[in-house]
CSV table of C-alpha atoms in Angstrom, one decimal:
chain,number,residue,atom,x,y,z
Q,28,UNK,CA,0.0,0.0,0.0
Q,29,UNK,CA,1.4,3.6,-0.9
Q,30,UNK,CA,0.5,5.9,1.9
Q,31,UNK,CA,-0.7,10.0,1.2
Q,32,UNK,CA,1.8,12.2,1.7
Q,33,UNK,CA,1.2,14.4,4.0
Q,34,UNK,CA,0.1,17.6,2.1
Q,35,UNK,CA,-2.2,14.8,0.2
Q,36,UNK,CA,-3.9,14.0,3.3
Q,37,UNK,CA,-4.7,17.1,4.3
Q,38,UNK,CA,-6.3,18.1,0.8
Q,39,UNK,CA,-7.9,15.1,1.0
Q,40,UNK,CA,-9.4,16.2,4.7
Q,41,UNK,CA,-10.4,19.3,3.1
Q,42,UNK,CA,-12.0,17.7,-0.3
Q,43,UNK,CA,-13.9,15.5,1.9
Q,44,UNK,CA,-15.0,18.2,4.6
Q,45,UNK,CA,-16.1,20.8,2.1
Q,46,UNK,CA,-17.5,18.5,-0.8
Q,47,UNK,CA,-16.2,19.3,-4.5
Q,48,UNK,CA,-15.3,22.5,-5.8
Q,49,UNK,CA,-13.0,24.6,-7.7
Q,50,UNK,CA,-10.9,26.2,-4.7
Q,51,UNK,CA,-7.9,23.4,-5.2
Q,52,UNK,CA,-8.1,23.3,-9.2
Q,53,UNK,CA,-4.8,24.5,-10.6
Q,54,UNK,CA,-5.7,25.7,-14.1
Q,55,UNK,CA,-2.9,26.4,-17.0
Q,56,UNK,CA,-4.5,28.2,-20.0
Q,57,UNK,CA,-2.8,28.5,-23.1
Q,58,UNK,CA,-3.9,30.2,-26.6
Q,59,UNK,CA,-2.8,28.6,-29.7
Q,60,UNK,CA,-2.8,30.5,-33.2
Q,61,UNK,CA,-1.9,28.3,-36.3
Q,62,UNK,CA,-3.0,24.8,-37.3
Q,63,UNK,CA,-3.5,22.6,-34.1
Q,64,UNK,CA,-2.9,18.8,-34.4
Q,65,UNK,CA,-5.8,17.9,-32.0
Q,66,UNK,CA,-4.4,14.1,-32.2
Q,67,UNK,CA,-0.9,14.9,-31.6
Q,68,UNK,CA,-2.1,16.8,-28.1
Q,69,UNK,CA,-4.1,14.3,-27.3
Q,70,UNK,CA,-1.5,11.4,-27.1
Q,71,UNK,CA,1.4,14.4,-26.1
Q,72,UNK,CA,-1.1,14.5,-23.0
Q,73,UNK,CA,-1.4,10.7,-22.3
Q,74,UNK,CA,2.6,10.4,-22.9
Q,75,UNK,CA,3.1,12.9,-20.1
Q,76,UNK,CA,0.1,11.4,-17.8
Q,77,UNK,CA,2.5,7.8,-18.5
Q,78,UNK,CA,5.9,9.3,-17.5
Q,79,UNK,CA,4.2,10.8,-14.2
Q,80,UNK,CA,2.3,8.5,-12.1
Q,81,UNK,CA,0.7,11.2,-10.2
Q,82,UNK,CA,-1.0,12.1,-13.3
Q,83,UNK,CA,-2.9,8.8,-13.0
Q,84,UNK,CA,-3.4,8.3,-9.4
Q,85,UNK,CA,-6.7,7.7,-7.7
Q,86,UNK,CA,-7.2,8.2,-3.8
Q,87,UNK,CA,-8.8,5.4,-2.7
Q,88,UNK,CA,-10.3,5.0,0.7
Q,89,UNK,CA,-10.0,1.4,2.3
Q,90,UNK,CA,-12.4,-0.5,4.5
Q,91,UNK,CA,-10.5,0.2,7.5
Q,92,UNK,CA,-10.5,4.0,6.8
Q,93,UNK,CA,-7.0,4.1,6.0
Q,94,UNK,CA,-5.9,6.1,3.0
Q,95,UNK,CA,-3.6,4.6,-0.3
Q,96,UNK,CA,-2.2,6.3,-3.7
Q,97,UNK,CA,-3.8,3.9,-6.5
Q,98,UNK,CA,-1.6,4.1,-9.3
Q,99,UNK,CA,-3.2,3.1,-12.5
Q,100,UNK,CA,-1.6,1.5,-15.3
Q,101,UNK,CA,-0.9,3.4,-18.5
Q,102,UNK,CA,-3.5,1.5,-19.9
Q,103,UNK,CA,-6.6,1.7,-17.5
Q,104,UNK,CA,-5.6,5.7,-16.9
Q,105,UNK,CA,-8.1,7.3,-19.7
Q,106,UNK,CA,-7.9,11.2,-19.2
Q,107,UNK,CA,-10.5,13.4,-20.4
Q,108,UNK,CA,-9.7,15.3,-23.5
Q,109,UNK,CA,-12.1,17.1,-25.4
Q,110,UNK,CA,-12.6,19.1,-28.0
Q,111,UNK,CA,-15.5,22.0,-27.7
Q,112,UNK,CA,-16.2,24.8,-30.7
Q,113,UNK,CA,-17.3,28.1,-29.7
Q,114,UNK,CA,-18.1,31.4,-31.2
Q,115,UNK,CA,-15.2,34.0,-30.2
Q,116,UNK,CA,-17.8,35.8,-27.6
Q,117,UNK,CA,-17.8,32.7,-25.9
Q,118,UNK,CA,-14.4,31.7,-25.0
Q,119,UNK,CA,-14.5,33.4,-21.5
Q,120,UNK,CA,-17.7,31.5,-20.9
Q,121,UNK,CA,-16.6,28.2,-22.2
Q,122,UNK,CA,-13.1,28.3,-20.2
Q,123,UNK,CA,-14.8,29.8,-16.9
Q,124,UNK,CA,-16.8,26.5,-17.1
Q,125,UNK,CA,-13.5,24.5,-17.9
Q,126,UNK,CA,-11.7,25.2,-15.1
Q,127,UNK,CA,-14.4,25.4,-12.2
Q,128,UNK,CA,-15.6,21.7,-12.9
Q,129,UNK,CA,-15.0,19.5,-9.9
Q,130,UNK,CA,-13.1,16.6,-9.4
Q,131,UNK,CA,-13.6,13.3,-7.3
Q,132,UNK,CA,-10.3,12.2,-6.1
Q,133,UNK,CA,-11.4,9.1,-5.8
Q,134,UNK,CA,-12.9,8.6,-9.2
Q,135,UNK,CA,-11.6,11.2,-11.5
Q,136,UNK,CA,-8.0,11.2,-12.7
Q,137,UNK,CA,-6.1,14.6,-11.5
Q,138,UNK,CA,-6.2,16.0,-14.8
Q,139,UNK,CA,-8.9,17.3,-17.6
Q,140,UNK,CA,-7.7,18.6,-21.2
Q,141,UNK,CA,-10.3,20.9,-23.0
Q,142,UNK,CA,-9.8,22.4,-26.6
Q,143,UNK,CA,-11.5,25.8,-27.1
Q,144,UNK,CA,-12.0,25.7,-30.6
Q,145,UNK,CA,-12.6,28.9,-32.1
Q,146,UNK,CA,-11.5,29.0,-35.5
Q,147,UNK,CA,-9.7,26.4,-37.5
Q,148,UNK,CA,-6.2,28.4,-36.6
Q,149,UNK,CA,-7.5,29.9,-32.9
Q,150,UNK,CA,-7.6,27.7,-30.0
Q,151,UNK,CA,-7.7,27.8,-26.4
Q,152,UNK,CA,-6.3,24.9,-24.3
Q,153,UNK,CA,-7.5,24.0,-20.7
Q,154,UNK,CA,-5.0,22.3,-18.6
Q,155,UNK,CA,-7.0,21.8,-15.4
Q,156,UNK,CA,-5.0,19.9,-12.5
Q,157,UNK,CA,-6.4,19.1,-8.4
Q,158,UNK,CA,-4.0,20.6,-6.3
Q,159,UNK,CA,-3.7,16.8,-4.7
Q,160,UNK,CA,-1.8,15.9,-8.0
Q,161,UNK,CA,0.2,19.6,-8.9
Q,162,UNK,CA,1.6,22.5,-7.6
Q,163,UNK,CA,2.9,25.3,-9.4
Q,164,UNK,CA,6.6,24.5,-10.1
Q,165,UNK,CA,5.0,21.6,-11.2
Q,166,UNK,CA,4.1,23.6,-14.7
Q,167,UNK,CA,7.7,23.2,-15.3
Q,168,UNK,CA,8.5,19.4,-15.9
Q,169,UNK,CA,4.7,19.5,-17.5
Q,170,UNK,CA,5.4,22.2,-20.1
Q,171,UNK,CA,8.8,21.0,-20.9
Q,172,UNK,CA,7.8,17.1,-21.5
Q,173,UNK,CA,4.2,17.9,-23.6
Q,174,UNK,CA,6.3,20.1,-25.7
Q,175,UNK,CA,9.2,17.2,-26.5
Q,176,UNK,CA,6.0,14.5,-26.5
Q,177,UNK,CA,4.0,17.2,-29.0
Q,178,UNK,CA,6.7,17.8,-31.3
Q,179,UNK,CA,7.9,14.1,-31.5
Q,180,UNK,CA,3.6,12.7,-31.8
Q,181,UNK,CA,3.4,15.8,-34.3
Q,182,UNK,CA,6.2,14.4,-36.5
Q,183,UNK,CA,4.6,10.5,-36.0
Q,184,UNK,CA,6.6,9.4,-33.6
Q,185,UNK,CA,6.5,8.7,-29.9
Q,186,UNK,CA,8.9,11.0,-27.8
Q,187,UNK,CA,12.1,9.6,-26.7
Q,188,UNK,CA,13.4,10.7,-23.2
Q,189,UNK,CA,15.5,9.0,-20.2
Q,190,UNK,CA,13.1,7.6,-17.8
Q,191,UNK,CA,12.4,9.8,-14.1
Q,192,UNK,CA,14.7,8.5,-11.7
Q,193,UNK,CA,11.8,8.6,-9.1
Q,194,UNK,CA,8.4,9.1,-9.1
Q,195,UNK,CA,6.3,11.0,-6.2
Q,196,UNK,CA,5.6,7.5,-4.6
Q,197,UNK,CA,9.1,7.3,-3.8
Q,198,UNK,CA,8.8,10.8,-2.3
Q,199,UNK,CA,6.0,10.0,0.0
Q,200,UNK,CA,7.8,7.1,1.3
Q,201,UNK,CA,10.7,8.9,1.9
Q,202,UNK,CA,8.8,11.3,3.9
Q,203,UNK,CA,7.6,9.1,6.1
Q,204,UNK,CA,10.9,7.5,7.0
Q,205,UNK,CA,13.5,9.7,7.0
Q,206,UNK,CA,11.5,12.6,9.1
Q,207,UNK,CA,11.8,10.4,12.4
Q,208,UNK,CA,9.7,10.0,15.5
Q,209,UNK,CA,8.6,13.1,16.7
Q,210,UNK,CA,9.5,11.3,20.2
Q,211,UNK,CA,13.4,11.1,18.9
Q,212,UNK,CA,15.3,13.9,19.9
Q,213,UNK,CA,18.3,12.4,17.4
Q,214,UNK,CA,15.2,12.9,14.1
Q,215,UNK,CA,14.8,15.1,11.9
Q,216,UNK,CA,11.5,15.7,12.6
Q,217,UNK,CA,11.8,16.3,16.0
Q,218,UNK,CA,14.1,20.0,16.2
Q,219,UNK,CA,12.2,21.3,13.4
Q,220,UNK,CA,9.4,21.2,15.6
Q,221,UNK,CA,10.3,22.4,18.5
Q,222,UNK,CA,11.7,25.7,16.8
Q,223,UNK,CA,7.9,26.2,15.5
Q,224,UNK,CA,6.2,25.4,18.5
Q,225,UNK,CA,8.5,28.4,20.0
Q,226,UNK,CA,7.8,30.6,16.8
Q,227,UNK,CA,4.2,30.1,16.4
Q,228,UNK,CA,3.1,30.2,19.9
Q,229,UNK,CA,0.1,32.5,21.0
Q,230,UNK,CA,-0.3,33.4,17.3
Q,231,UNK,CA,-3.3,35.9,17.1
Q,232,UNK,CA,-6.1,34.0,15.3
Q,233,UNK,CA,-7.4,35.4,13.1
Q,234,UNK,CA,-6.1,38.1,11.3
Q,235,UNK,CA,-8.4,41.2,12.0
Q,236,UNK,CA,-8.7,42.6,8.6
Q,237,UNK,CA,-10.3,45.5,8.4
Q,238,UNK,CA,-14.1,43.8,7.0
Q,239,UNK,CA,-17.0,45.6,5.5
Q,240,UNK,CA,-19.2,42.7,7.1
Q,241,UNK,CA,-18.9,40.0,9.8
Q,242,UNK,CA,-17.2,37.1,8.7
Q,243,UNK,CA,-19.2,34.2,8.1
Q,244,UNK,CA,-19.3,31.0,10.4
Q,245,UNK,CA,-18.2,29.0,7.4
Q,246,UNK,CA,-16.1,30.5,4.3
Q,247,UNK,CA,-17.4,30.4,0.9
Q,248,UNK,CA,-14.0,30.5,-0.6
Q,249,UNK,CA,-15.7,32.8,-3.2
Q,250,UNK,CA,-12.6,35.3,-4.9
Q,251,UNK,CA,-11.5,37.0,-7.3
Q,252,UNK,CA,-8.1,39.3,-8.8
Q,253,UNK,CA,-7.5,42.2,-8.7
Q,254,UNK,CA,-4.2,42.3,-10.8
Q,255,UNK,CA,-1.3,45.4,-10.7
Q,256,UNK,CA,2.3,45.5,-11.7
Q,257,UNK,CA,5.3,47.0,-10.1
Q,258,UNK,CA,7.9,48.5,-12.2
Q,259,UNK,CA,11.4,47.9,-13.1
Q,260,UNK,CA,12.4,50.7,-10.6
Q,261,UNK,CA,10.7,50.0,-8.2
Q,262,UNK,CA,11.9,46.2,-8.2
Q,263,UNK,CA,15.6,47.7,-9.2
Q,264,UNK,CA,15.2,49.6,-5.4
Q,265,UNK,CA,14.0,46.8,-3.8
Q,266,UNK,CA,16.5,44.1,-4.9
Q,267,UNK,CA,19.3,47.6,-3.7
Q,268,UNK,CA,17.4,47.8,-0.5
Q,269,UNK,CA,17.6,43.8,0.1
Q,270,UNK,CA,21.3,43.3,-0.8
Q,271,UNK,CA,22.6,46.5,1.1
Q,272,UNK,CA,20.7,44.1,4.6
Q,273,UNK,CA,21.9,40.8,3.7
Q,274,UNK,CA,18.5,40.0,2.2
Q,275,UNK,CA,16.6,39.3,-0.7
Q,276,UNK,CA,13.6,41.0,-2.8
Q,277,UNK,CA,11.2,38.3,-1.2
Q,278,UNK,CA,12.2,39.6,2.3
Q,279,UNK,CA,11.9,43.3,1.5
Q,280,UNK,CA,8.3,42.5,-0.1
Q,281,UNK,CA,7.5,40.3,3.5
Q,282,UNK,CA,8.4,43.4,5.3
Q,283,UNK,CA,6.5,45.6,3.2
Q,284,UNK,CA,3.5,43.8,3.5
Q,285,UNK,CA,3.8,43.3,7.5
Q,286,UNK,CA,3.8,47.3,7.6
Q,287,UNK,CA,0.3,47.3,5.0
Q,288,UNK,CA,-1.3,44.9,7.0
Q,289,UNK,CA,-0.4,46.7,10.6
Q,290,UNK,CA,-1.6,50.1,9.0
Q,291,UNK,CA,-4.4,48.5,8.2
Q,292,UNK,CA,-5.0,47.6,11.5
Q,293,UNK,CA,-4.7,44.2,12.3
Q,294,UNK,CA,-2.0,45.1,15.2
Q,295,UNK,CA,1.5,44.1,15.9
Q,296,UNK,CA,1.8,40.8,15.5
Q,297,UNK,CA,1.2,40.0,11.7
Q,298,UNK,CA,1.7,36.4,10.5
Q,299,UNK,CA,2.2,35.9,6.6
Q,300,UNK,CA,2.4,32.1,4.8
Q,301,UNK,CA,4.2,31.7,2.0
Q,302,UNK,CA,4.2,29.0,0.0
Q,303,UNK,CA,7.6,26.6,-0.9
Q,304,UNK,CA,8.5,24.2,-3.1
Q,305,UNK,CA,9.3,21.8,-1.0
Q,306,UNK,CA,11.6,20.0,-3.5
Q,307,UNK,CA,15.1,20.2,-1.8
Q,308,UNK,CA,16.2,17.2,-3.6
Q,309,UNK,CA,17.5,18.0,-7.5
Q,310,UNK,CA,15.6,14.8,-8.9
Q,311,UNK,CA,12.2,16.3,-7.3
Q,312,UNK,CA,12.3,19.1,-10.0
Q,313,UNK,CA,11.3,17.4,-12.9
Q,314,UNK,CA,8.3,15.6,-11.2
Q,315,UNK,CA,4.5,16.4,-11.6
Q,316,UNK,CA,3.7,16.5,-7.9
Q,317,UNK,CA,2.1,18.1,-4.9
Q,318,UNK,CA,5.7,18.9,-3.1
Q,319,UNK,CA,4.6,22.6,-1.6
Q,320,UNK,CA,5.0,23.3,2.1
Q,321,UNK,CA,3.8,26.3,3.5
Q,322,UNK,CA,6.0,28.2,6.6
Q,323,UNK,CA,4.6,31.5,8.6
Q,324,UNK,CA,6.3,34.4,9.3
Q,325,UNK,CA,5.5,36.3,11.8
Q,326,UNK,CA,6.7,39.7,12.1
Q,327,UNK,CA,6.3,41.5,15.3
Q,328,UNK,CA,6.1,45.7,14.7
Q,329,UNK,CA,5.8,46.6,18.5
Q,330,UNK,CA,8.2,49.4,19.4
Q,331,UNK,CA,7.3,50.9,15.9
Q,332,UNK,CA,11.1,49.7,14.2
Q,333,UNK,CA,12.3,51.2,11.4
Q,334,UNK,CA,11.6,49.3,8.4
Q,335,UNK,CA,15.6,48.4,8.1
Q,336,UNK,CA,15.0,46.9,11.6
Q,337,UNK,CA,11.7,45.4,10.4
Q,338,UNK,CA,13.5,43.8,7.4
Q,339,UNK,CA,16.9,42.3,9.3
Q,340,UNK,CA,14.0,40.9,11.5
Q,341,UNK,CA,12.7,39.4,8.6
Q,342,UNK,CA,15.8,38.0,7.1
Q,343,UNK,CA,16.4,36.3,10.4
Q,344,UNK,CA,12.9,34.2,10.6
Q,345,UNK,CA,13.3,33.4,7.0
Q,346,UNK,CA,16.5,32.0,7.2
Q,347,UNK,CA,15.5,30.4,10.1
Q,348,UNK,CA,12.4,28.9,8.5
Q,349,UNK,CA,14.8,27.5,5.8
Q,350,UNK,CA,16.8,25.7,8.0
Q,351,UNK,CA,13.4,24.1,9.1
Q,352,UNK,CA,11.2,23.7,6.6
Q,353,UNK,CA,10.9,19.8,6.2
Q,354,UNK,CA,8.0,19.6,8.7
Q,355,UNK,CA,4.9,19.5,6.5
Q,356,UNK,CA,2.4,22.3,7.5
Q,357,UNK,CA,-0.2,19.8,7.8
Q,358,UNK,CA,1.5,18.1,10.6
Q,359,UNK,CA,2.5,21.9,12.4
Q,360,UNK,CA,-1.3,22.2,12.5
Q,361,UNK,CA,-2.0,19.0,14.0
Q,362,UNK,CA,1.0,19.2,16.5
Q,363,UNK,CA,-0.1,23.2,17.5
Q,364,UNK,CA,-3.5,23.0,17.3
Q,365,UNK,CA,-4.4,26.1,17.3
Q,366,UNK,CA,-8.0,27.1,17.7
Q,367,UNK,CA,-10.0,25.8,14.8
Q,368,UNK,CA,-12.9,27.4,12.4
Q,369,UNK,CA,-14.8,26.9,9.3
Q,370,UNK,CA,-14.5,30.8,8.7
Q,371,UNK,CA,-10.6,30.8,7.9
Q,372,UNK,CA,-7.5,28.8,7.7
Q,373,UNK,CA,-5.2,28.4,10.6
Q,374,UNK,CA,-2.1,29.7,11.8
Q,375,UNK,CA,-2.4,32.5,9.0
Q,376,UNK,CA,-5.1,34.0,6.2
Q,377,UNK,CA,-3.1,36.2,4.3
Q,378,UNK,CA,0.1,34.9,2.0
Q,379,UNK,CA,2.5,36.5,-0.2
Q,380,UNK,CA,3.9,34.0,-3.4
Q,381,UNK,CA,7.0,34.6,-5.1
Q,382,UNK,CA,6.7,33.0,-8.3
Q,383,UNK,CA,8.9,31.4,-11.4
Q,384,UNK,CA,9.6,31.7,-14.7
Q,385,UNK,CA,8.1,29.6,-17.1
Q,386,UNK,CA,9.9,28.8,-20.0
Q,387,UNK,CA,9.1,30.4,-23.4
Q,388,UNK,CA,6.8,27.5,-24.8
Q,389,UNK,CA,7.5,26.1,-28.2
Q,390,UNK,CA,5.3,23.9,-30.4
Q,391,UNK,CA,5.5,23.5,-34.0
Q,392,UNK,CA,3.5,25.5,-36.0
Q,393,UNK,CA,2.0,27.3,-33.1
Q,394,UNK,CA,2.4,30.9,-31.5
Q,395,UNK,CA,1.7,29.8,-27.8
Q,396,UNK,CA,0.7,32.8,-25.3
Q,397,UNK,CA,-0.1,31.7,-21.9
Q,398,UNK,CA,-4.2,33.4,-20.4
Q,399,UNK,CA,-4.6,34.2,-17.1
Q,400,UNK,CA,-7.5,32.1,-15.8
Q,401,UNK,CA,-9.5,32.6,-12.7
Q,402,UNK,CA,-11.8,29.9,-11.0
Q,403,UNK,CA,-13.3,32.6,-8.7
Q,404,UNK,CA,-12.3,31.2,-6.0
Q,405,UNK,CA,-10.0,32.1,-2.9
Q,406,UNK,CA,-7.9,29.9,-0.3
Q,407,UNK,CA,-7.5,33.0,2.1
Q,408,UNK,CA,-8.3,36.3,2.8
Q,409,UNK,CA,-6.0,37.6,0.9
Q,410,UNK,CA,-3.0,36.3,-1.3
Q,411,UNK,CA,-0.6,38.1,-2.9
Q,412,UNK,CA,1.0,36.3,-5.7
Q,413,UNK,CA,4.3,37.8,-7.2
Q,414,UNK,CA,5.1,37.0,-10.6
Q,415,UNK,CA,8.3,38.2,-13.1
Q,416,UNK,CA,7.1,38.2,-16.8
Q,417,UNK,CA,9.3,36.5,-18.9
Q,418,UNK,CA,12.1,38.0,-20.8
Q,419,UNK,CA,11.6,39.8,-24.0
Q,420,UNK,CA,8.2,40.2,-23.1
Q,421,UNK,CA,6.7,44.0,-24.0
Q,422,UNK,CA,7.5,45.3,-20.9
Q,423,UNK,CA,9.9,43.2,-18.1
Q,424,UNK,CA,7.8,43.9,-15.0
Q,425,UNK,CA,6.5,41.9,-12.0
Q,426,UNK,CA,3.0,41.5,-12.5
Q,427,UNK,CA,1.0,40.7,-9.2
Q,428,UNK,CA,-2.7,39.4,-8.0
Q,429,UNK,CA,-4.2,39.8,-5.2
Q,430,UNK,CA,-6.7,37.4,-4.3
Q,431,UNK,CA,-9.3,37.8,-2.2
Q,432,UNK,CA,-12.4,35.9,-0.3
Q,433,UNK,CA,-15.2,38.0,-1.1
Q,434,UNK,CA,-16.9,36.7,2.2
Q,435,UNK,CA,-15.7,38.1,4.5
Q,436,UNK,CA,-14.8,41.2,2.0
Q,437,UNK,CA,-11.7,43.5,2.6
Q,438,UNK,CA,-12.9,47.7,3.1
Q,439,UNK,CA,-11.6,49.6,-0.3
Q,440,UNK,CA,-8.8,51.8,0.9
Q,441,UNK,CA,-6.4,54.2,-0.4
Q,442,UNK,CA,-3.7,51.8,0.8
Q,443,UNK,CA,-4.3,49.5,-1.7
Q,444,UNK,CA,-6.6,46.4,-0.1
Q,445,UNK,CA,-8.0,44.4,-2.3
Q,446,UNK,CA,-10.9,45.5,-3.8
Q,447,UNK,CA,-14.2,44.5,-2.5
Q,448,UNK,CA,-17.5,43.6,-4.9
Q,449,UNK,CA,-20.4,41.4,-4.2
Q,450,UNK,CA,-21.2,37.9,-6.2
């Protein structure tokens, strides 16, 4: 039996407590001008789904209650992949509907493919993951092997690559035996834990954004973006200001928002998540996988530092969070237990992302352009996801979204909350 991992269990717990919905779909939209071989991307999609097994893995619940991974073979694991023609002033429509349909984990495979087909040379392709089977580094690995597998199915031919040298099964197991008895004082596990148990203690719960209503006894995870971009300057000053205190742009934008969120009023104790990638070992970055951990920050403002204070302060917990960032969230959550609702996530409900590159995407006889795509939904409160356009690109900025729950709703301020509207 393959266990969960642990950031599989908990989006299991959370698929089972709040029934099916969009919230955990990770959707990758591309649009596609020039002639599309539909049946080149449709076996360029099952090659990929065969080279990663958490592409075609079910979670199945046993008799017993016990949770397994169950890895289908290439030839039971059937993905969805259809083709759908629209009129052009329906696209929106048609990929709003693509990526808010729900998954059952333990039915559906991870992954649905949908053409938007609008002309015979104007298509737009739905990638639609679960979060239980993808993060977002994962759009690396998948990008680069459907483009060798769509150029090579393209040209007749089946692509030809060196097989993974692990698959996420091996990871999961690995987690749960090299981490250790929390018991051990000689595990890994064990110190790791004992540094957050320190850090996190007597967190304020929850974050008191300043809301134009009383937040709800259960969330609706209803969202949406509200995106802006920050100039070259600006980022230029930043990545001056982080280097002349030992830091990094990520740090100065952590302290940045600590000082937003205590003018805003939530007080002096601010904690941020941000997400990880959780893939510390080289062979984990070219796997399909749900590898993300999630660490807190927690600034403390009292005694009104300066922000060069604020930020050393900063540089310190993140380092610090480095050095102990094997402990899956999940687990700090169980271990902590901090006061639990239906109304927000603990330990934090408002995260700041710092996000990669993706690679310029090539396919033959294609201009590929990646689309934004919202599933109007929202994890937290608020998330602020930072993003650096690619090279060459009209303008090199860092583009940024703020998302936000729309129940509960953040007050419109001149200090730049997120936007509130009703749905």
């Amino acid at each position: 039996m393959i266990p969960l991992s642990f950031a599989q269990s908990r989006m299991w717990f959370l698929h089972r407590l709040e029934g099916p919905s969009a919230t955990y779909n990770v959707p990758f939209v591309l649009r596609l001008e020039g002639r599309l071989d539909t049946t080149a991307l449709a076996a360029a999609v099952t090659d990929v789904a065969v080279r990663h097994e958490s592409l075609r893995t079910l979670v199945v619940e046993n008799a017993d209650g016990s949770l397994e991974q169950r890895i289908l073979t290439p030839q039971e694991a059937v993905h969805p992949f259809r083709v759908v023609d629209v009129a052009a002033d329906a696209v929106d429509t048609a990929v709003h509907g693509a990526v808010r349909e729900t998954f059952d984990l333990g039915t559906d495979l991870p992954l649905r493919t949908t053409v938007v087909r609008v002309a015979p040379q104007d298509h737009v392709l739905v990638f639609v993951f679960h979060h239980i089977a993808a993060d977002g580094a994962s759009m690396g690995p998948f990008l680069r092997d459907l483009m060798a597998a769509y150029a090579a199915r393209h040209r007749g031919s089946a692509p030809q690559w060196e097989p993974l040298a692990v698959q996420y099964k091996d990871y999961t197991l690995w987690q749960q035996q090299v981490l250790g008895d929390e018991a051990d004082p000689e595990s890994v596990i064990a110190p790791q834990l004992a540094y957050w148990k320190k850090e996190l203690a007597a967190i304020p719960q929850p974050l008191q954004l300043p809301l134009d209503r009383p937040r709800p006894t259960s969330a609706s995870y209803r969202g949406g973006e509200v995106p802006f971009t920050l100039s070259p300057e600006l980022l230029s000053r930043m990545q001056k200001l982080a280097v002349d205190h030992g830091g990094t742009a990520p740090m100065v934008a952590q302290a940045a928002l600590a000082v937003l969120l205590n003018k805003l009023g939530v007080g002096e104790d601010v904690p941020i998540g941000s997400p990880m990638e959780g893939r510390a070992d080289e062979q984990l970055g070219d796997l399909i996988g749900f590898f993300v951990n999630t660490w807190v920050l927690r600034a403390d403002l009292s005694g009104n530092p300066s922000f060069a204070g604020l930020l050393e302060q900063v540089r310190d917990k993140a380092l610090a969070a480095y050095d102990n960032q094997d402990i899956p969230f999940e687990r700090l959550v169980e271990v902590l237990n901090p006061e639990r609702s239906t109304a927000y996530q603990p330990l934090f409900q408002t995260v700041l992302g710092w996000q990669f590159v993706w690679p310029e995407i090539e396919m033959p006889g294609l201009r590929v352009t990646p689309v934004p795509a919202v599933t109007g939904t929202a994890k937290f409160d608020l998330f602020f996801n930072v993003v650096r356009r690619r090279p060459g690109a009209r303008t090199d900025c860092w583009s940024t979204r703020r998302t936000c729950s729309t129940t509960p709703r953040p007050s419109v301020s001149s200090t730049g909350s997120c936007a509130s509207w009703s749905r």
